[in-house]
């Protein structure tokens, strides 16, 4: 059975608080096994008999909506996918200095050429982007509070849902759960 990782959007925001123990129980109630969480920001690792990640993401979303009372966008990737995402060098190392941070945006469908052009329109002196499949790589060269780019802008422009994680989180997940 494949080992998978779910990236949940906004699990603990807007006055909502979900413990990681509660989150694990919700996944187990779906028949998912070997469930564990990774840092308290909505990263859930599990094993499933289902291999259709889109159908599995919808199943998780329906369960979380029913049990928590609000929508939790869910993005499921295989552990192999996460390893490939972590290894991908979206930006030259020379661009990533001490003040820069790389983020990975998980989206709910592969982005086409028009979508990619729309993402690149967000590029500024302090924000750069790359698109590869169902991921948007964002190089932020300033503090989060001073960047003009906001996640919601991407969602509204492309009419998609997304969630972002720091590349360090993705790399740690890949190291722990990816192939050797």
Coordinates of N, CA, C and O in Angstrom, one line a residue:
X1 N 0.8 -1.2 0.0 CA 0.0 0.0 0.0 C 0.9 1.2 0.0 O 1.9 1.3 0.7
X2 N 0.5 2.2 -0.8 CA 1.3 3.4 -0.9 C 1.3 4.3 0.4 O 0.3 4.4 1.1
X3 N 2.4 4.9 0.7 CA 2.6 5.9 1.8 C 2.3 7.2 1.2 O 2.9 7.6 0.1
X4 N 1.5 8.0 1.8 CA 1.1 9.3 1.2 C 1.2 10.4 2.3 O 1.3 10.1 3.5
X5 N 1.2 11.6 1.8 CA 1.3 12.8 2.6 C 0.2 13.8 2.2 O 0.1 14.1 1.1
X6 N -0.6 14.2 3.2 CA -1.7 15.2 3.0 C -1.2 16.5 3.5 O -0.7 16.6 4.7
X7 N -1.3 17.5 2.7 CA -1.0 18.9 3.1 C -2.3 19.6 3.3 O -3.0 19.8 2.3
X8 N -2.6 20.0 4.5 CA -3.9 20.6 4.8 C -3.8 22.1 4.8 O -2.8 22.6 5.4
X9 N -4.7 22.8 4.2 CA -4.7 24.3 4.2 C -5.5 24.8 5.4 O -6.6 24.5 5.6
X10 N -4.9 25.7 6.2 CA -5.5 26.5 7.2 C -6.3 25.6 8.2 O -7.4 25.9 8.6
X11 N -5.6 24.6 8.7 CA -6.2 23.7 9.7 C -6.4 24.4 11.0 O -7.4 24.1 11.7
X12 N -5.5 25.2 11.4 CA -5.6 25.9 12.7 C -5.5 27.4 12.5 O -4.6 28.0 13.0
X13 N -6.5 28.0 11.9 CA -6.5 29.4 11.7 C -8.0 29.9 11.9 O -8.9 29.1 12.0
X14 N -8.1 31.2 12.0 CA -9.5 31.7 12.1 C -10.2 31.3 13.4 O -11.4 31.1 13.4
X15 N -9.5 31.1 14.5 CA -10.1 30.8 15.7 C -10.3 29.3 15.9 O -10.9 28.8 16.9
X16 N -10.0 28.5 14.9 CA -10.1 27.0 15.0 C -8.9 26.4 15.5 O -7.8 26.8 15.2
X17 N -9.0 25.4 16.4 CA -7.9 24.7 16.9 C -8.2 23.2 16.8 O -9.2 22.8 17.4
X18 N -7.3 22.5 16.1 CA -7.4 21.1 16.0 C -6.1 20.5 16.5 O -5.1 20.8 16.0
X19 N -6.2 19.6 17.5 CA -5.0 18.9 18.0 C -4.6 17.9 16.9 O -5.4 17.4 16.1
X20 N -3.3 17.6 17.0 CA -2.8 16.6 16.0 C -3.3 15.2 16.4 O -3.6 14.4 15.5
X21 N -3.6 15.0 17.6 CA -4.3 13.7 18.0 C -5.7 13.6 17.4 O -6.0 12.5 16.8
X22 N -6.4 14.7 17.4 CA -7.7 14.7 16.8 C -7.6 14.5 15.3 O -8.4 13.7 14.7
X23 N -6.7 15.1 14.7 CA -6.5 15.0 13.2 C -6.1 13.6 12.9 O -6.7 13.0 11.9
X24 N -5.3 12.9 13.6 CA -4.9 11.5 13.4 C -6.2 10.6 13.5 O -6.4 9.8 12.6
X25 N -7.0 10.9 14.5 CA -8.3 10.1 14.6 C -9.2 10.3 13.4 O -9.8 9.3 13.0
X26 N -9.3 11.5 12.9 CA -10.1 11.7 11.7 C -9.6 10.9 10.5 O -10.4 10.3 9.8
X27 N -8.3 10.9 10.3 CA -7.8 10.1 9.2 C -8.0 8.6 9.5 O -8.3 7.9 8.5
X28 N -7.8 8.2 10.7 CA -8.0 6.7 11.0 C -9.5 6.3 10.8 O -9.7 5.2 10.4
X29 N -10.4 7.2 11.1 CA -11.8 7.0 10.9 C -12.2 6.7 9.4 O -13.2 6.1 9.1
X30 N -11.3 7.2 8.5 CA -11.5 7.0 7.1 C -10.9 5.6 6.6 O -10.9 5.3 5.4
X31 N -10.3 4.9 7.6 CA -9.7 3.6 7.2 C -8.3 3.7 6.8 O -7.7 2.8 6.3
X32 N -7.7 4.9 7.0 CA -6.3 5.1 6.7 C -5.4 4.6 7.8 O -5.9 4.7 9.0
X33 N -4.3 4.0 7.5 CA -3.5 3.4 8.6 C -2.1 4.1 8.7 O -1.7 4.9 7.9
X34 N -1.4 3.7 9.8 CA -0.1 4.2 10.1 C -0.1 5.7 10.0 O 0.9 6.3 9.5
X35 N -1.1 6.3 10.6 CA -1.3 7.8 10.5 C -0.3 8.5 11.5 O -0.3 8.1 12.7
X36 N 0.3 9.5 11.0 CA 1.2 10.3 11.9 C 1.1 11.8 11.4 O 0.8 12.0 10.2
X37 N 1.4 12.7 12.3 CA 1.4 14.1 11.9 C 2.9 14.6 11.9 O 3.7 14.0 12.7
X38 N 3.1 15.6 11.2 CA 4.5 16.2 11.2 C 4.3 17.7 11.4 O 3.7 18.4 10.6
X39 N 4.9 18.2 12.5 CA 4.7 19.5 13.0 C 3.3 19.9 12.9 O 2.5 19.4 12.1
X40 N 2.9 20.8 13.8 CA 1.4 21.1 14.0 C 0.9 22.1 12.9 O 0.4 23.1 13.3
X41 N 1.2 21.8 11.7 CA 0.7 22.7 10.6 C 0.0 22.0 9.5 O 0.0 22.5 8.4
X42 N -0.6 20.9 9.8 CA -1.4 20.2 8.8 C -0.7 19.4 7.8 O -1.1 19.3 6.6
X43 N 0.3 18.6 8.3 CA 1.0 17.7 7.4 C 0.7 16.3 8.0 O 1.1 16.0 9.2
X44 N 0.0 15.4 7.3 CA -0.4 14.1 7.8 C 0.1 13.0 6.8 O -0.1 13.1 5.6
X45 N 0.9 12.1 7.4 CA 1.4 11.0 6.7 C 0.6 9.8 7.0 O 0.3 9.5 8.2
X46 N 0.3 8.9 6.0 CA -0.5 7.8 6.2 C -0.4 6.8 5.1 O 0.3 7.1 4.0
X47 N -0.9 5.6 5.3 CA -1.0 4.6 4.3 C -2.4 4.3 3.9 O -3.3 4.4 4.7
X48 N -2.6 4.1 2.6 CA -4.0 3.9 2.1 C -4.0 2.9 1.0 O -3.1 2.7 0.2
X49 N -5.1 2.2 0.9 CA -5.3 1.2 -0.2 C -5.7 1.9 -1.5 O -5.5 1.5 -2.5
X50 N -6.3 3.1 -1.3 CA -6.7 3.9 -2.4 C -5.4 4.5 -3.1 O -4.5 5.0 -2.4
X51 N -5.4 4.5 -4.4 CA -4.2 5.1 -5.1 C -4.6 6.4 -5.9 O -3.7 7.1 -6.3
X52 N -5.8 6.7 -6.0 CA -6.3 7.9 -6.7 C -6.2 9.0 -5.7 O -7.0 9.2 -4.9
X53 N -5.1 9.8 -5.8 CA -4.8 10.9 -4.8 C -5.9 12.0 -4.8 O -6.2 12.6 -3.8
X54 N -6.5 12.3 -6.0 CA -7.5 13.3 -6.1 C -8.8 12.8 -5.4 O -9.4 13.6 -4.6
X55 N -9.2 11.6 -5.6 CA -10.3 11.0 -4.9 C -10.1 10.9 -3.4 O -11.0 11.2 -2.6
X56 N -8.9 10.6 -3.0 CA -8.5 10.5 -1.6 C -8.6 11.9 -0.9 O -9.1 12.0 0.2
X57 N -8.1 12.9 -1.6 CA -8.1 14.3 -1.1 C -9.6 14.7 -0.9 O -9.9 15.3 0.2
X58 N -10.4 14.4 -1.8 CA -11.9 14.8 -1.7 C -12.5 14.0 -0.5 O -13.3 14.6 0.3
X59 N -12.1 12.8 -0.3 CA -12.7 12.0 0.8 C -12.3 12.6 2.1 O -13.1 12.7 3.1
X60 N -11.0 13.0 2.2 CA -10.5 13.6 3.4 C -11.2 14.9 3.7 O -11.6 15.2 4.8
X61 N -11.4 15.7 2.6 CA -12.0 17.0 2.8 C -13.5 16.9 3.3 O -13.9 17.6 4.2
X62 N -14.2 15.9 2.7 CA -15.6 15.7 3.2 C -15.6 15.3 4.6 O -16.4 15.8 5.4
X63 N -14.7 14.4 5.1 CA -14.7 14.0 6.5 C -14.3 15.1 7.4 O -15.0 15.3 8.4
X64 N -13.3 15.9 7.0 CA -12.9 17.0 7.9 C -14.0 18.1 7.9 O -14.3 18.7 9.0
X65 N -14.7 18.4 6.8 CA -15.8 19.3 6.8 C -16.9 18.9 7.8 O -17.4 19.7 8.5
X66 N -17.2 17.6 7.7 CA -18.3 17.1 8.5 C -17.9 17.1 10.0 O -18.8 17.4 10.9
X67 N -16.7 16.8 10.3 CA -16.3 16.6 11.7 C -15.9 18.0 12.3 O -16.1 18.2 13.5
X68 N -15.3 18.8 11.6 CA -14.8 20.1 12.1 C -15.7 21.3 11.9 O -15.6 22.3 12.6
X69 N -16.6 21.2 10.9 CA -17.5 22.2 10.6 C -17.0 23.3 9.7 O -17.7 24.3 9.5
X70 N -15.9 23.1 9.1 CA -15.4 24.1 8.1 C -14.5 23.4 7.1 O -14.1 22.3 7.3
X71 N -14.4 24.1 5.9 CA -13.6 23.5 4.8 C -12.1 23.5 5.1 O -11.6 24.5 5.6
X72 N -11.5 22.4 4.8 CA -10.0 22.2 4.9 C -9.6 21.7 3.6 O -9.7 20.5 3.3
X73 N -9.1 22.6 2.7 CA -8.5 22.1 1.4 C -7.4 21.1 1.7 O -6.5 21.4 2.6
X74 N -7.4 20.0 0.9 CA -6.4 19.0 1.1 C -5.7 18.6 -0.2 O -6.3 18.5 -1.2
X75 N -4.4 18.5 -0.1 CA -3.6 18.2 -1.2 C -2.7 17.0 -0.9 O -1.9 17.0 0.0
X76 N -3.0 15.9 -1.6 CA -2.3 14.6 -1.3 C -1.2 14.3 -2.4 O -1.4 14.5 -3.6
X77 N 0.0 13.9 -1.9 CA 1.1 13.6 -2.7 C 1.6 12.3 -2.2 O 1.6 12.0 -1.0
X78 N 2.2 11.5 -3.1 CA 2.9 10.3 -2.6 C 4.3 10.7 -2.0 O 4.7 11.8 -2.2
X79 N 4.8 9.8 -1.2 CA 6.1 10.1 -0.6 C 7.2 10.3 -1.7 O 8.1 11.1 -1.6
X80 N 7.1 9.5 -2.8 CA 8.0 9.7 -4.0 C 7.8 11.1 -4.6 O 8.8 11.7 -4.9
X81 N 6.6 11.6 -4.7 CA 6.3 12.9 -5.2 C 7.0 13.9 -4.3 O 7.7 14.9 -4.8
X82 N 6.9 13.8 -3.0 CA 7.4 14.8 -2.0 C 9.0 14.8 -2.1 O 9.6 15.8 -2.1
X83 N 9.5 13.6 -2.3 CA 11.0 13.5 -2.5 C 11.4 14.2 -3.8 O 12.4 15.0 -3.7
X84 N 10.7 14.0 -4.9 CA 11.0 14.7 -6.1 C 10.9 16.3 -5.9 O 11.7 17.0 -6.5
X85 N 9.9 16.7 -5.2 CA 9.6 18.1 -5.0 C 10.8 18.7 -4.2 O 11.3 19.8 -4.5
X86 N 11.2 18.0 -3.2 CA 12.3 18.4 -2.3 C 13.6 18.5 -3.1 O 14.4 19.4 -2.8
X87 N 13.8 17.6 -4.0 CA 15.1 17.6 -4.7 C 15.1 18.6 -5.9 O 16.2 18.9 -6.4
X88 N 14.0 19.0 -6.3 CA 13.9 19.9 -7.5 C 14.6 21.3 -7.1 O 14.2 21.9 -6.1
X89 N 15.5 21.7 -8.0 CA 16.2 23.0 -7.8 C 15.5 24.1 -8.6 O 15.9 24.3 -9.8
X90 N 14.5 24.7 -8.1 CA 13.7 25.7 -8.8 C 14.5 26.9 -9.1 O 14.2 27.6 -10.1
X91 N 15.4 27.3 -8.2 CA 16.1 28.5 -8.3 C 17.6 28.2 -8.1 O 18.0 27.4 -7.3
X92 N 18.5 29.0 -8.8 CA 19.9 28.8 -8.7 C 20.3 29.1 -7.2 O 19.8 30.0 -6.6
X93 N 21.3 28.3 -6.7 CA 21.7 28.5 -5.3 C 22.2 29.9 -5.1 O 22.0 30.4 -4.0
X94 N 22.8 30.6 -6.0 CA 23.3 31.9 -5.9 C 22.2 32.9 -5.5 O 22.4 34.0 -4.9
X95 N 20.9 32.6 -5.9 CA 19.8 33.5 -5.6 C 19.3 33.3 -4.2 O 18.6 34.2 -3.7
X96 N 19.7 32.2 -3.5 CA 19.1 31.9 -2.2 C 20.2 32.3 -1.1 O 21.0 31.5 -0.8
X97 N 20.0 33.5 -0.7 CA 21.0 34.0 0.4 C 20.3 33.9 1.7 O 19.3 33.3 1.9
X98 N 21.0 34.5 2.7 CA 20.5 34.3 4.1 C 19.1 34.9 4.4 O 18.4 34.5 5.3
X99 N 18.7 35.9 3.5 CA 17.4 36.6 3.7 C 16.3 35.9 2.9 O 15.2 36.3 3.1
X100 N 16.7 35.0 2.0 CA 15.7 34.4 1.1 C 15.1 33.1 1.7 O 15.8 32.4 2.4
X101 N 13.9 32.8 1.3 CA 13.2 31.6 1.7 C 12.5 31.0 0.5 O 11.9 31.8 -0.2
X102 N 12.6 29.7 0.4 CA 11.9 29.0 -0.7 C 10.6 28.3 -0.1 O 10.7 27.7 0.9
X103 N 9.5 28.5 -0.8 CA 8.3 27.9 -0.4 C 7.8 27.0 -1.6 O 8.1 27.3 -2.7
X104 N 7.0 26.0 -1.2 CA 6.4 25.1 -2.2 C 4.9 25.3 -2.1 O 4.3 25.1 -1.0
X105 N 4.2 25.7 -3.1 CA 2.8 25.8 -3.2 C 2.2 24.5 -3.8 O 2.5 24.2 -4.9
X106 N 1.3 23.8 -3.0 CA 0.7 22.6 -3.6 C -0.7 23.1 -4.1 O -1.4 23.7 -3.4
X107 N -0.9 22.8 -5.4 CA -2.2 23.2 -6.0 C -3.0 21.9 -6.4 O -2.4 20.8 -6.4
X108 N -4.3 22.1 -6.7 CA -5.1 20.9 -6.8 C -5.2 20.4 -8.3 O -6.0 19.5 -8.5
X109 N -4.4 21.0 -9.2 CA -4.4 20.5 -10.5 C -3.1 20.9 -11.2 O -2.5 21.9 -10.8
X110 N -2.6 20.2 -12.2 CA -1.4 20.6 -12.9 C -1.7 22.0 -13.6 O -2.8 22.2 -14.1
X111 N -0.7 22.9 -13.5 CA -0.8 24.2 -14.2 C -0.4 24.1 -15.6 O 0.7 23.6 -15.9
X112 N -1.1 24.7 -16.5 CA -0.8 24.8 -17.9 C 0.0 26.0 -18.2 O 0.4 26.8 -17.3
X113 N 0.3 26.2 -19.5 CA 1.2 27.4 -19.9 C 0.5 28.7 -19.5 O 1.2 29.6 -19.1
X114 N -0.8 28.8 -19.7 CA -1.4 30.1 -19.4 C -1.4 30.3 -17.9 O -1.2 31.5 -17.4
X115 N -1.6 29.3 -17.1 CA -1.5 29.4 -15.6 C -0.1 29.8 -15.2 O 0.1 30.7 -14.4
X116 N 0.9 29.2 -15.9 CA 2.3 29.5 -15.6 C 2.6 31.0 -15.8 O 3.2 31.7 -15.0
X117 N 2.1 31.5 -17.0 CA 2.3 33.0 -17.3 C 1.6 33.8 -16.2 O 2.2 34.8 -15.8
X118 N 0.4 33.4 -15.7 CA -0.3 34.2 -14.7 C 0.5 34.1 -13.4 O 0.6 35.2 -12.7
X119 N 1.1 33.0 -13.1 CA 2.0 32.9 -11.8 C 3.2 33.9 -12.0 O 3.5 34.6 -11.1
X120 N 3.8 33.8 -13.1 CA 5.0 34.6 -13.4 C 4.7 36.1 -13.3 O 5.6 37.0 -13.1
X121 N 3.4 36.5 -13.5 CA 3.1 37.9 -13.5 C 3.2 38.4 -12.0 O 3.2 39.7 -11.8
X122 N 3.2 37.6 -11.0 CA 3.4 38.0 -9.6 C 4.9 38.3 -9.3 O 5.2 38.8 -8.2
X123 N 5.8 38.0 -10.2 CA 7.2 38.2 -10.0 C 7.5 39.7 -9.8 O 7.0 40.6 -10.5
X124 N 8.3 40.0 -8.7 CA 8.8 41.3 -8.4 C 10.3 41.3 -8.0 O 10.9 40.2 -8.1
X125 N 10.8 42.3 -7.6 CA 12.2 42.3 -7.1 C 12.4 41.4 -5.9 O 13.5 40.9 -5.8
X126 N 11.4 41.2 -5.1 CA 11.5 40.4 -3.9 C 10.8 39.0 -4.0 O 11.0 38.2 -3.1
X127 N 10.1 38.8 -5.1 CA 9.4 37.5 -5.2 C 9.7 36.9 -6.6 O 9.5 37.6 -7.6
X128 N 10.0 35.7 -6.6 CA 10.2 35.0 -7.9 C 9.5 33.6 -7.8 O 9.3 33.1 -6.7
X129 N 9.1 33.1 -9.0 CA 8.3 31.9 -9.0 C 8.8 31.0 -10.1 O 9.3 31.4 -11.1
X130 N 8.5 29.7 -9.9 CA 8.6 28.6 -10.9 C 7.4 27.7 -10.7 O 6.9 27.5 -9.6
X131 N 7.0 27.1 -11.8 CA 5.9 26.2 -11.8 C 6.4 24.9 -12.4 O 7.1 24.8 -13.4
X132 N 6.0 23.8 -11.7 CA 6.3 22.5 -12.2 C 5.2 21.6 -11.8 O 5.0 21.3 -10.6
X133 N 4.4 21.2 -12.7 CA 3.3 20.3 -12.5 C 2.2 20.9 -11.6 O 1.6 21.9 -11.9
X134 N 2.0 20.2 -10.4 CA 1.0 20.7 -9.4 C 1.7 21.5 -8.3 O 1.1 21.6 -7.2
X135 N 2.9 22.0 -8.5 CA 3.6 22.8 -7.5 C 4.0 24.1 -8.1 O 4.4 24.2 -9.2
X136 N 3.9 25.1 -7.2 CA 4.5 26.5 -7.5 C 5.6 26.7 -6.5 O 5.4 26.6 -5.3
X137 N 6.8 27.0 -7.0 CA 7.9 27.3 -6.1 C 8.0 28.8 -6.0 O 8.0 29.5 -7.1
X138 N 8.2 29.3 -4.8 CA 8.2 30.7 -4.6 C 9.5 31.1 -3.8 O 9.7 30.5 -2.7
X139 N 10.3 31.9 -4.4 CA 11.5 32.4 -3.7 C 11.1 33.8 -3.2 O 10.9 34.8 -4.0
X140 N 11.1 33.9 -1.9 CA 10.8 35.2 -1.2 C 12.1 35.8 -0.7 O 12.7 35.1 0.1
X141 N 12.4 37.0 -1.2 CA 13.7 37.6 -0.8 C 13.6 38.6 0.3 O 14.5 39.4 0.5
X142 N 12.4 38.6 1.0 CA 12.2 39.5 2.1 C 11.3 38.9 3.1 O 10.9 37.7 2.9
X143 N 11.0 39.6 4.1 CA 10.1 39.0 5.2 C 8.7 38.9 4.6 O 8.2 39.6 3.8
X144 N 8.0 37.9 5.2 CA 6.6 37.6 4.8 C 5.7 38.8 4.8 O 4.9 39.0 4.0
X145 N 5.9 39.6 5.9 CA 5.0 40.8 6.1 C 5.3 41.9 5.1 O 4.5 42.8 5.0
X146 N 6.4 41.9 4.4 CA 6.7 43.0 3.5 C 6.7 42.6 2.0 O 6.9 43.4 1.1
X147 N 6.3 41.3 1.7 CA 6.2 40.9 0.3 C 4.8 41.3 -0.2 O 3.8 41.2 0.5
X148 N 4.7 41.8 -1.5 CA 3.4 42.1 -2.0 C 2.6 40.9 -2.4 O 1.4 40.9 -2.5
X149 N 3.2 39.7 -2.5 CA 2.5 38.5 -2.9 C 1.8 37.9 -1.7 O 2.3 37.7 -0.6
X150 N 0.5 37.5 -2.0 CA -0.3 36.9 -1.0 C -0.9 35.6 -1.6 O -1.3 35.6 -2.8
X151 N -1.0 34.5 -0.8 CA -1.5 33.2 -1.4 C -2.8 33.4 -2.0 O -3.1 32.8 -3.1
X152 N -3.7 34.1 -1.4 CA -5.0 34.3 -1.9 C -5.1 34.9 -3.3 O -5.9 34.6 -4.1
X153 N -4.1 35.7 -3.6 CA -4.0 36.3 -5.0 C -3.8 35.2 -6.0 O -4.4 35.2 -7.1
X154 N -3.0 34.2 -5.7 CA -2.8 33.1 -6.6 C -4.1 32.3 -6.8 O -4.5 31.9 -7.9
X155 N -4.8 32.0 -5.7 CA -6.0 31.3 -5.8 C -7.1 32.0 -6.6 O -7.7 31.4 -7.4
X156 N -7.2 33.3 -6.4 CA -8.2 34.1 -7.1 C -7.8 34.2 -8.6 O -8.7 34.1 -9.5
X157 N -6.6 34.5 -8.9 CA -6.2 34.6 -10.3 C -6.4 33.3 -11.1 O -6.9 33.4 -12.2
X158 N -5.9 32.2 -10.5 CA -6.0 30.9 -11.3 C -7.3 30.1 -11.0 O -7.5 29.1 -11.6
X159 N -8.1 30.6 -10.1 CA -9.3 29.9 -9.7 C -9.0 28.5 -9.2 O -9.5 27.5 -9.7
X160 N -8.0 28.4 -8.3 CA -7.5 27.1 -7.8 C -7.5 27.3 -6.3 O -7.7 28.3 -5.7
X161 N -7.2 26.1 -5.6 CA -6.9 26.1 -4.2 C -5.5 25.8 -4.0 O -4.9 25.0 -4.9
X162 N -4.8 26.3 -3.0 CA -3.4 26.0 -2.7 C -3.1 26.1 -1.3 O -3.8 26.7 -0.5
X163 N -2.0 25.5 -0.9 CA -1.4 25.7 0.4 C 0.1 25.7 0.2 O 0.6 25.0 -0.7
X164 N 0.8 26.4 1.0 CA 2.3 26.6 0.9 C 2.9 26.0 2.1 O 2.4 26.0 3.2
X165 N 4.1 25.4 1.9 CA 5.0 24.9 2.9 C 6.4 25.4 2.6 O 6.8 25.5 1.5
X166 N 7.2 25.7 3.7 CA 8.6 26.0 3.5 C 9.3 24.8 2.9 O 9.0 23.7 3.3
X167 N 10.3 25.1 2.1 CA 11.1 24.0 1.5 C 11.8 23.1 2.6 O 11.9 21.9 2.4
X168 N 12.1 23.7 3.7 CA 12.7 22.9 4.8 C 11.8 21.9 5.3 O 12.2 20.7 5.6
X169 N 10.5 22.2 5.5 CA 9.5 21.3 5.9 C 9.4 20.1 4.9 O 9.3 18.9 5.2
X170 N 9.3 20.5 3.6 CA 9.2 19.5 2.5 C 10.4 18.6 2.5 O 10.3 17.4 2.4
X171 N 11.6 19.2 2.7 CA 12.8 18.4 2.7 C 12.9 17.4 3.8 O 13.3 16.3 3.7
X172 N 12.4 17.9 5.0 CA 12.4 17.0 6.2 C 11.4 15.9 6.0 O 11.7 14.8 6.4
X173 N 10.3 16.2 5.4 CA 9.3 15.1 5.2 C 9.9 14.1 4.2 O 9.7 12.9 4.4
X174 N 10.5 14.6 3.2 CA 11.1 13.7 2.2 C 12.2 12.8 2.8 O 12.3 11.6 2.5
X175 N 13.0 13.4 3.6 CA 14.1 12.7 4.3 C 13.5 11.6 5.2 O 14.1 10.5 5.3
X176 N 12.4 11.9 5.9 CA 11.9 10.9 6.8 C 11.0 9.9 6.2 O 11.0 8.7 6.6
X177 N 10.3 10.2 5.1 CA 9.3 9.3 4.5 C 9.6 8.9 3.1 O 8.8 8.1 2.5
X178 N 10.6 9.5 2.4 CA 10.8 9.2 1.0 C 11.7 8.0 0.9 O 12.2 7.4 1.9
X179 N 12.0 7.6 -0.4 CA 12.9 6.5 -0.6 C 14.3 6.8 -0.2 O 14.7 8.0 -0.1
X180 N 15.0 5.8 0.2 CA 16.4 6.0 0.7 C 17.3 6.6 -0.4 O 17.1 6.6 -1.6

